[in-house]
Structures are given as C-alpha cells and as structure tokens.
Coordinates of C-alpha atoms in Angstrom, one line a residue:
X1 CA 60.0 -30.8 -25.9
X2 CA 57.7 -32.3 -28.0
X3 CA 55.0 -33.9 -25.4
X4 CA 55.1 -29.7 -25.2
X5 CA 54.8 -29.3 -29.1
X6 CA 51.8 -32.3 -28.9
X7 CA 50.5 -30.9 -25.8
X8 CA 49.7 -27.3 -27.7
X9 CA 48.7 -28.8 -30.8
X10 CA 46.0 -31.3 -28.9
X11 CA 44.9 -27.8 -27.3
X12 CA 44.5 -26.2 -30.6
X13 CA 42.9 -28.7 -32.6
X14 CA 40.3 -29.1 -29.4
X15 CA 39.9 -25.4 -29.6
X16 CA 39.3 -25.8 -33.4
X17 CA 36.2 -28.3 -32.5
X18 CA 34.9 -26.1 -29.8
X19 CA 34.5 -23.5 -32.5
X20 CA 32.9 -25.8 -35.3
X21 CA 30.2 -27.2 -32.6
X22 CA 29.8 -23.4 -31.3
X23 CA 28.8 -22.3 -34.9
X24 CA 26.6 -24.8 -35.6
X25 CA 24.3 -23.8 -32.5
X26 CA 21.4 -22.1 -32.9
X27 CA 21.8 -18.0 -32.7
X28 CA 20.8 -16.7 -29.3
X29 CA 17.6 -14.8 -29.5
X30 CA 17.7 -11.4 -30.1
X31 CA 15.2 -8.3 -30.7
X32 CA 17.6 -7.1 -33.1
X33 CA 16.9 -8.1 -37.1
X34 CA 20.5 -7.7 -38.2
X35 CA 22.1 -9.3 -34.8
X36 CA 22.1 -13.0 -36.9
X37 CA 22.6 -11.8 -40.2
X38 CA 25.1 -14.1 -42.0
X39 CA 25.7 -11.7 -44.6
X40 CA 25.9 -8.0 -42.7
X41 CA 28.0 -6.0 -45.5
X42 CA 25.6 -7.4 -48.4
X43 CA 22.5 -6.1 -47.8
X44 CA 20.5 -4.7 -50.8
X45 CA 17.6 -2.1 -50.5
X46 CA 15.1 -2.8 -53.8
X47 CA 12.2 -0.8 -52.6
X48 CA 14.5 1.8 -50.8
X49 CA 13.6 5.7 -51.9
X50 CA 16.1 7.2 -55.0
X51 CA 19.3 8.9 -53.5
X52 CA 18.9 12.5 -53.4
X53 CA 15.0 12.6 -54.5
X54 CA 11.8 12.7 -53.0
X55 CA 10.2 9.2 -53.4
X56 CA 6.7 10.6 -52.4
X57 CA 6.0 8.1 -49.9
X58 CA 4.1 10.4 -47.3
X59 CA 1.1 10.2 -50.1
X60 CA 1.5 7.5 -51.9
X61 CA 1.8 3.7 -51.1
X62 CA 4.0 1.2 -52.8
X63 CA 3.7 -1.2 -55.3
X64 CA 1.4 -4.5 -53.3
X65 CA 1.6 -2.3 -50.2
X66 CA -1.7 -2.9 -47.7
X67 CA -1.5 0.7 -46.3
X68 CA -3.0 3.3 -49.2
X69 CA -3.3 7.1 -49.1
X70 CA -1.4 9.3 -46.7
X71 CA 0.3 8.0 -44.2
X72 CA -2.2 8.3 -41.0
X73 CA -1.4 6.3 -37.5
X74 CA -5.1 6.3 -36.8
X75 CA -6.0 4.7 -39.3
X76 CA -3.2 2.3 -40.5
X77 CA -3.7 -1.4 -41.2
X78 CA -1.4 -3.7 -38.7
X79 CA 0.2 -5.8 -40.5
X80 CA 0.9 -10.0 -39.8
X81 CA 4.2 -9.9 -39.3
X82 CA 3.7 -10.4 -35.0
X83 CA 0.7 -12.6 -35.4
X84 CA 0.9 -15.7 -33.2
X85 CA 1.3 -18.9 -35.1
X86 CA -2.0 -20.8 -35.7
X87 CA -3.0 -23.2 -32.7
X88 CA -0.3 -21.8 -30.5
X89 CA -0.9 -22.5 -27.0
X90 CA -0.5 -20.4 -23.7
X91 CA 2.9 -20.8 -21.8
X92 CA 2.8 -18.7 -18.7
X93 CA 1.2 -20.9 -16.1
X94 CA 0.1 -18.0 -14.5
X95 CA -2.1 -16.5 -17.3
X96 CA -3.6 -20.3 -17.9
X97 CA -4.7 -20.7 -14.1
X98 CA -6.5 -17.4 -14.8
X99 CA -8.3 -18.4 -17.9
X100 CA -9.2 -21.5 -15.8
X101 CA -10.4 -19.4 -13.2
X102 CA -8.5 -21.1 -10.6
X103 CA -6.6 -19.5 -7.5
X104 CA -3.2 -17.4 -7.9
X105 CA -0.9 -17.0 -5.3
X106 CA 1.7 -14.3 -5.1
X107 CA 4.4 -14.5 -3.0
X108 CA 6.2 -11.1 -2.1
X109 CA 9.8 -10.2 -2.1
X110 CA 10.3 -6.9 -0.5
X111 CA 13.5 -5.8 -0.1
X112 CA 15.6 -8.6 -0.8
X113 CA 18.2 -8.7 -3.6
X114 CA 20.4 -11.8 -3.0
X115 CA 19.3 -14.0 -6.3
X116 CA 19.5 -16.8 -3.4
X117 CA 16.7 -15.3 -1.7
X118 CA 14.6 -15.0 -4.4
X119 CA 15.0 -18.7 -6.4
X120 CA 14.2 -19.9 -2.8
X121 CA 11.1 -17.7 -2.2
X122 CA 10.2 -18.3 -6.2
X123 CA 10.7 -22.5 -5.8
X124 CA 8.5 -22.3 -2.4
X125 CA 4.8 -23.1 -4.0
X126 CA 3.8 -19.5 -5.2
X127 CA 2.6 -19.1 -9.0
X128 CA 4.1 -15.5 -9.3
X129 CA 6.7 -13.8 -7.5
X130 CA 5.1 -9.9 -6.7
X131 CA 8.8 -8.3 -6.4
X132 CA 8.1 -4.9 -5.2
X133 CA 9.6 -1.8 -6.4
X134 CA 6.7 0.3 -5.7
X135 CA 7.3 0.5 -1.7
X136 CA 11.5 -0.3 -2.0
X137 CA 14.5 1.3 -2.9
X138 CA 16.0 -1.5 -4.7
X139 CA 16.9 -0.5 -8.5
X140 CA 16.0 -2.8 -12.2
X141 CA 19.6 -4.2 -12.1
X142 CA 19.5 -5.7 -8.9
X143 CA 15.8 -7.0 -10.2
X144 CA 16.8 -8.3 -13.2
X145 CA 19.5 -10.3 -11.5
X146 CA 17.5 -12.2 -9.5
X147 CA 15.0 -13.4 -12.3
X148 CA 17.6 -14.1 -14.5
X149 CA 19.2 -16.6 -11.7
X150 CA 16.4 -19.1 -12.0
X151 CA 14.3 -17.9 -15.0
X152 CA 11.6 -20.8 -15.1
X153 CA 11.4 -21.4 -11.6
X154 CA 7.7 -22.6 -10.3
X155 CA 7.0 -19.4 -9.8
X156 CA 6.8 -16.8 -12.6
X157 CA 8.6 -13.2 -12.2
X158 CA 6.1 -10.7 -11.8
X159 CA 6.0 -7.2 -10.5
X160 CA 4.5 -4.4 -8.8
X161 CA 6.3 -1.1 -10.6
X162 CA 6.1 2.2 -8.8
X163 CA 3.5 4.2 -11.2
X164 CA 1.5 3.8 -14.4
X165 CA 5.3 5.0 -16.6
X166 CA 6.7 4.4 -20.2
X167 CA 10.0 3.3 -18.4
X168 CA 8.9 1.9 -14.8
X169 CA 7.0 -0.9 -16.9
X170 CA 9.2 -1.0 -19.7
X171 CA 11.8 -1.8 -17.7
X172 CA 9.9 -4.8 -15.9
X173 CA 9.1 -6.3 -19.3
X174 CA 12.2 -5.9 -20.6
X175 CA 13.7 -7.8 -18.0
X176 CA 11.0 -10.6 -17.9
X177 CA 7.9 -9.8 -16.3
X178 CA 5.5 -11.9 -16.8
X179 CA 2.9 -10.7 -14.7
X180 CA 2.8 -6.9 -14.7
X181 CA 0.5 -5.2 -11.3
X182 CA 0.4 -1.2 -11.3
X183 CA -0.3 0.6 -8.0
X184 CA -3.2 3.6 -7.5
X185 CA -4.6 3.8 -11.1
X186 CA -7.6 6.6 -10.7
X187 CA -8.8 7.2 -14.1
X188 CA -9.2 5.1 -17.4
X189 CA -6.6 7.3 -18.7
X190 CA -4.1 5.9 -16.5
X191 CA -5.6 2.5 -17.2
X192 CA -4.9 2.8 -20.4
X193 CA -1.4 4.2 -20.1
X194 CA -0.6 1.2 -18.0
X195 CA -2.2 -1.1 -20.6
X196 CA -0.4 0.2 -23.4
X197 CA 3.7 0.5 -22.3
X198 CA 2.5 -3.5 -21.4
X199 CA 1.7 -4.9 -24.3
X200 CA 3.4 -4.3 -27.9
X201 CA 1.5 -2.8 -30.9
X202 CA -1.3 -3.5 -31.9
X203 CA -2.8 -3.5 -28.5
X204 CA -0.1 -1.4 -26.8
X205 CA 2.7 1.0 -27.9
X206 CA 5.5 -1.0 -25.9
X207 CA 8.8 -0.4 -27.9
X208 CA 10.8 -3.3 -29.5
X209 CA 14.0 -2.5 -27.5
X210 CA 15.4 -6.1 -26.2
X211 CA 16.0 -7.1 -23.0
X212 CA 16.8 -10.2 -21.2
X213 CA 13.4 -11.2 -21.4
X214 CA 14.0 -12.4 -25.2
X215 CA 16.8 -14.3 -23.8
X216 CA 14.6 -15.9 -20.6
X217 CA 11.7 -16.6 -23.1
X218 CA 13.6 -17.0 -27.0
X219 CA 12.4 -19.9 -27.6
X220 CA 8.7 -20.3 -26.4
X221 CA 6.4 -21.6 -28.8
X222 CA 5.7 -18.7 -31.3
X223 CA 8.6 -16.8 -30.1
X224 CA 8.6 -14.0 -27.0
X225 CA 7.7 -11.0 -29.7
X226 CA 4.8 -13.0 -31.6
X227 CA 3.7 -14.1 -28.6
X228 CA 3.8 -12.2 -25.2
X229 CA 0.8 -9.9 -25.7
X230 CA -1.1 -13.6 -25.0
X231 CA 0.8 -14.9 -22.2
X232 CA 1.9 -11.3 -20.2
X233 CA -0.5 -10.8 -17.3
X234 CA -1.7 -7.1 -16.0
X235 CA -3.5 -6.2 -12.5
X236 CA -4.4 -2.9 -11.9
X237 CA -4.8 -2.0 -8.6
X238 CA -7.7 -0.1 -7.4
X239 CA -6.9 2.2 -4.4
X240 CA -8.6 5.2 -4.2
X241 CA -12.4 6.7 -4.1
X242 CA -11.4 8.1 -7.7
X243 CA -10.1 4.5 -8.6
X244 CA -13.3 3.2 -7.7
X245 CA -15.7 5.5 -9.3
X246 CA -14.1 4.3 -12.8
X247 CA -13.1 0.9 -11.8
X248 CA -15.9 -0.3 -14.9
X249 CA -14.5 1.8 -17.3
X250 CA -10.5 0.3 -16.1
X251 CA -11.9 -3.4 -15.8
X252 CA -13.3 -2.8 -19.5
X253 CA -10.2 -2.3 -20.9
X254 CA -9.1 -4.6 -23.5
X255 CA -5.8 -6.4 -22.2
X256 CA -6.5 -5.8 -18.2
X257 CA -6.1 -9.4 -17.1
X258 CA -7.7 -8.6 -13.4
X259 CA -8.5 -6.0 -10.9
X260 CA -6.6 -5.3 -7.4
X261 CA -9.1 -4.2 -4.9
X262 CA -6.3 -2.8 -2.6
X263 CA -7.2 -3.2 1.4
X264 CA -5.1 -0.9 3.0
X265 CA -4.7 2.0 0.2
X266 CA -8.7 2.0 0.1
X267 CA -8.9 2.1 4.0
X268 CA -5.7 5.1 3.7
X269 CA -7.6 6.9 0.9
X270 CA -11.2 6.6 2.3
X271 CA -10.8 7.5 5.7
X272 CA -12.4 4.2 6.8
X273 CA -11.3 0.9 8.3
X274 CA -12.0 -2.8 6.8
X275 CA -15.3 -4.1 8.3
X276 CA -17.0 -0.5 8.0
X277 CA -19.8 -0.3 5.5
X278 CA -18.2 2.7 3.7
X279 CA -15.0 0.8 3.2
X280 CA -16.8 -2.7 2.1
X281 CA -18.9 -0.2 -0.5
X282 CA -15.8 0.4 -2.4
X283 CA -14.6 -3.2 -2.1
X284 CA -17.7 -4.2 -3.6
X285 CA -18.0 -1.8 -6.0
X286 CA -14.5 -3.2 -7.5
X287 CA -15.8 -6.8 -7.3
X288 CA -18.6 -5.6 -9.0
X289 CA -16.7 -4.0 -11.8
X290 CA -14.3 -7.0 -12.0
X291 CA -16.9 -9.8 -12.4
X292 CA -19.1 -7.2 -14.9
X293 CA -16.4 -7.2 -17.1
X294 CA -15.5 -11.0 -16.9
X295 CA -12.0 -10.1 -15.2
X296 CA -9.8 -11.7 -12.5
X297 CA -10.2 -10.6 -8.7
X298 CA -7.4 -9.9 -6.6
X299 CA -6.8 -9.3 -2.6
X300 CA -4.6 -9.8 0.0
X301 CA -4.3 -13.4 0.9
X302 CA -6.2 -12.6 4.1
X303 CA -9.3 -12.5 1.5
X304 CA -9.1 -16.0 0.0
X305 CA -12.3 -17.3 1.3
X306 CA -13.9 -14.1 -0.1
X307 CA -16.3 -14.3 -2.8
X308 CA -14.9 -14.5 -6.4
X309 CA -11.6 -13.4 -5.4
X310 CA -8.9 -15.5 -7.3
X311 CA -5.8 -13.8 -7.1
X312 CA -3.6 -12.7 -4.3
X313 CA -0.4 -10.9 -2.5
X314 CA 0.8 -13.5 0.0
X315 CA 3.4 -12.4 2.5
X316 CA 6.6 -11.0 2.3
X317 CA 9.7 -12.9 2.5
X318 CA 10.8 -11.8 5.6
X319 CA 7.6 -13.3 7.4
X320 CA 7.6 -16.6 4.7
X321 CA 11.2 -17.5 7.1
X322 CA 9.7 -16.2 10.1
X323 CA 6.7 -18.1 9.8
X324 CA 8.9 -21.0 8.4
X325 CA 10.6 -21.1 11.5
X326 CA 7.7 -20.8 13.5
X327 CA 6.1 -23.9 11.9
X328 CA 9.4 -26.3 12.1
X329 CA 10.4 -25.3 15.6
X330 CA 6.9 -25.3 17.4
X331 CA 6.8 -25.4 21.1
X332 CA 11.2 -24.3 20.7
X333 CA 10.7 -20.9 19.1
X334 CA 12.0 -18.7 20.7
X335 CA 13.6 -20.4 23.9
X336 CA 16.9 -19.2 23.9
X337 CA 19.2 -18.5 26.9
X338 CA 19.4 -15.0 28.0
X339 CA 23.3 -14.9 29.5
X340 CA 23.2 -12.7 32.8
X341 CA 26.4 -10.6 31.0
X342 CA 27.8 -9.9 27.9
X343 CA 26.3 -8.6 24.4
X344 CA 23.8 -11.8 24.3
X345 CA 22.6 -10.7 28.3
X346 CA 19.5 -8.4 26.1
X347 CA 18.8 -10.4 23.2
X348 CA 15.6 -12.3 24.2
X349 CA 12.6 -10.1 23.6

C-alpha cells in the first residue's frame, strides 16, 4: 500500500514539473494578437469610441494619429507595424539562389500524398518541391500534411495552385508555401490578382488569417508576418498567345519573382510544336520580357542549357523512382522471369 501511495505521489509531483517547465516555454507562434495574452479578462480600451455616441472617426483622425482627413484606402499611410527589422537577412534558400542568379531546381510531386513520399522526393537534391494541384485531384489537407511532415527539408514547399484565386493561393500560403507558381495568367489584371492574394499589405491584400505556415516559419528572423513578403517566391507562368502579348506588362509587376515560359501550354495554345519559328517567337518574346524587367527565367528542365533560363520543373516523382531504378540496376532492369502460367505468365512488357 504505500509503495502505491509513493508511487502516485512521485507521479504527481513529476506531473507538477512537467507543468512548471511547459509554462516557462516560449508561446507557440500564432497570427492571433490575443492567442498569448497573459491577462485576457483585463483588457482596457483608452482610445476606444464613447458607448452609445458617434466618435466621428470616419472624418476625423485621432490624437498623434499618421492618417488625417477621411478615411480613404487609396490614399492611406501604411503604417510600420510589419516592417522587417533593420539588417534582417533572407531565409528562404530558394529566393537567395534567385537574387544570386544561380540555377533552381524543382522537383514535382504529382499525385502523391503519403508525407513519406514527399520528405523523400523533398530530401533528394531539389531546391523547391513544385507540388501540383493544378493538374490533380488531391485536396489542401492532404497538401498541408505532407509539408508539415518535414518542414525544413532541403527542399522548400512550393506550389503550382489551380488559377490566379483569393482562396487557391491563400490556401498555399497558409499552409507554407514558400514558392508560389500560377498557371495561364493572360492579362496584367490576372498578374496582379496573383501578386496580390501572395503577398500581405502593403504590396498585396493577403489576409492575416493563420495557418500552419506561422507554426513552420514562427521563429525566422523577423518573424513569418514581418517578414514573408521578402522571402515568398512567385512565378507566373506564361501560356497562351494572350499571355505573351502582355508578358512585359506581368514581368513588370512589382513582387513577380520570375516568369514561366510554359512549353507545352504555348505549343497547346498556339497551334505550333517546339522547334517551329512561330512557337520559338513566343518563347522568346517571354525571355525577352523576363530579362527586360530584371526577372528570373523558368522552363522545363529539358531547357537548362538554354539561354538565361534559371529556374525549372524537373520530373515528377513517379519518373524520379523510375529513373532511380533505372540508374542503380543498369544492364538488370527489367529482366524478370515471365512464368509460362499463372497471374505473373503476362507481366513482362
């Protein structure tokens, strides 16, 4: 009975230690101002309007308040709250080989959503994983499992999201994008749309809504919020005749990290095969607008050896094993025994 009674109160008083040492660790990051407030309940509101009167803010500013006059987006004065701390540094590896102008690889995972798969495809060598979601049918759950299972592995999570969208990109960041590609952008108008649901204000109008990507990235230098509209990378792919005709005016956008001069969308949308000199017009005419506007390049990976293309889609990870294989087994790929009978008796192709 009592190695019992000394047995439970050993428990408790380790239980008691566990909880001193867990509330002397640092709060988890959060988007949400009031999520570590030691004193919720005791709040008070100075500056907050009169109760039951009109405190005539819509005109009029208050006292040491920047903004004066009517309250007008256009022409409000950002304030420094999201400002990145002096001599901060870049963090995503990916956005500091661009500014180096150095080669990015990107490898692809298609349809996988085993977090296995991924960690293995995003620890092979690639800078960026390119998950796709433009051309599967997986959903953002299944995605943001998979980053979230090795969140600063050597390869960065990146993205190609199914449309220029408030919530396909939203969703991307929020989960931890770090590079950002959007498919088939034809105007400057959707350039801009895809520009602004990437980055928060005052470049962008992406909402402060949380996410695991406050989790993955709390404590980078300067924090995720004061400091992602640096480090966040966006390619916007080029794909059609219309894409091309305003692919200076896209490319000039403040923000656009690089251009995606798309090979097989251009060859779909032109009516003209690689190698033809309609198609290599409108590749060139995206270099052009790329390197006028002092951007990154991108292509398949077929296109490395191109000129001043940087940046590229590497293969998916269905042919990464495939080609794995190929490469370890050599002259035994494929040499298998076809049975005369049975289910095996078909197998060898």
């Amino acid at each position: 009975m009592k190695r019992q009674l000394y047995a439970v109160a050993l428990a408790a008083s380790l239980g008691l230690v566990a909880l001193q040492v867990g509330s002397q660790q640092a709060p988890r990051p959060s988007a949400d101002p009031y999520a570590n407030n030691p004193d919720a309940g005791k709040m008070t509101f100075p500056l907050a309007a009169p109760a039951g009167a009109d405190s005539g803010a819509y005109n009029h500013a208050l006292s040491g308040g920047v903004n004066q006059g009517p309250i007008d987006e256009a022409n409000w004065k950002y304030g420094t709250n999201f400002d990145m701390p002096p001599n901060s540094k870049i963090w995503n590896p990916v956005k500091l080989k661009m500014m180096r102008g150095e080669k990015v690889t990107g490898g692809t995972v298609f349809a996988g959503t085993d977090p296995v798969i991924y960690c293995a495809m995003a620890n092979a060598g690639y800078d960026f994983i390119w998950t796709e979601m433009q051309h599967d049918s997986r959903d953002w759950e299944a995605v943001a499992r998979m980053w979230r299972a090795c969140p600063y592995a050597k390869a960065v999570p990146g993205v190609r999201v199914a449309y220029t969208d408030e919530r396909e990109i939203q969703h991307a960041t929020d989960a931890g994008a770090l590079v950002v590609i959007v498919p088939t952008v034809r105007t400057l108008e959707e350039g801009t749309a895809a520009r602004d649901w990437t980055y928060f204000p005052p470049l962008g109008k992406r909402s402060l809504g949380g996410g695991q990507a406050f989790e993955m990235y709390g404590n980078v230098p300067g924090g995720y919020r004061n400091s992602i509209n640096d480090n966040i990378v966006l390619i916007e792919m080029i794909e059609t005749v219309g894409g091309v005709k305003h692919a200076k005016e896209i490319a000039a956008l403040p923000g656009v990290t690089a251009l995606f001069a798309a090979s097989g969308d251009l060859g779909n949308f032109s009516g003209y095969k690689m190698g033809s000199p309609d198609y290599e017009r409108l590749i060139n005419a995206v270099h052009d607008a790329a390197i006028g506007a002092h951007k990154r390049l991108c292509g398949p990976w077929a296109w490395r050896d191109r000129p001043d293309f940087t940046c590229f889609q590497n293969g998916s990870e269905l042919s990464a094993i495939a080609k794995g294989v190929s490469d370890e087994l050599g002259p035994l790929k494929d040499t298998q025994i076809k049975p005369e009978l049975g289910p095996f008796a078909g197998v060898r192709q």
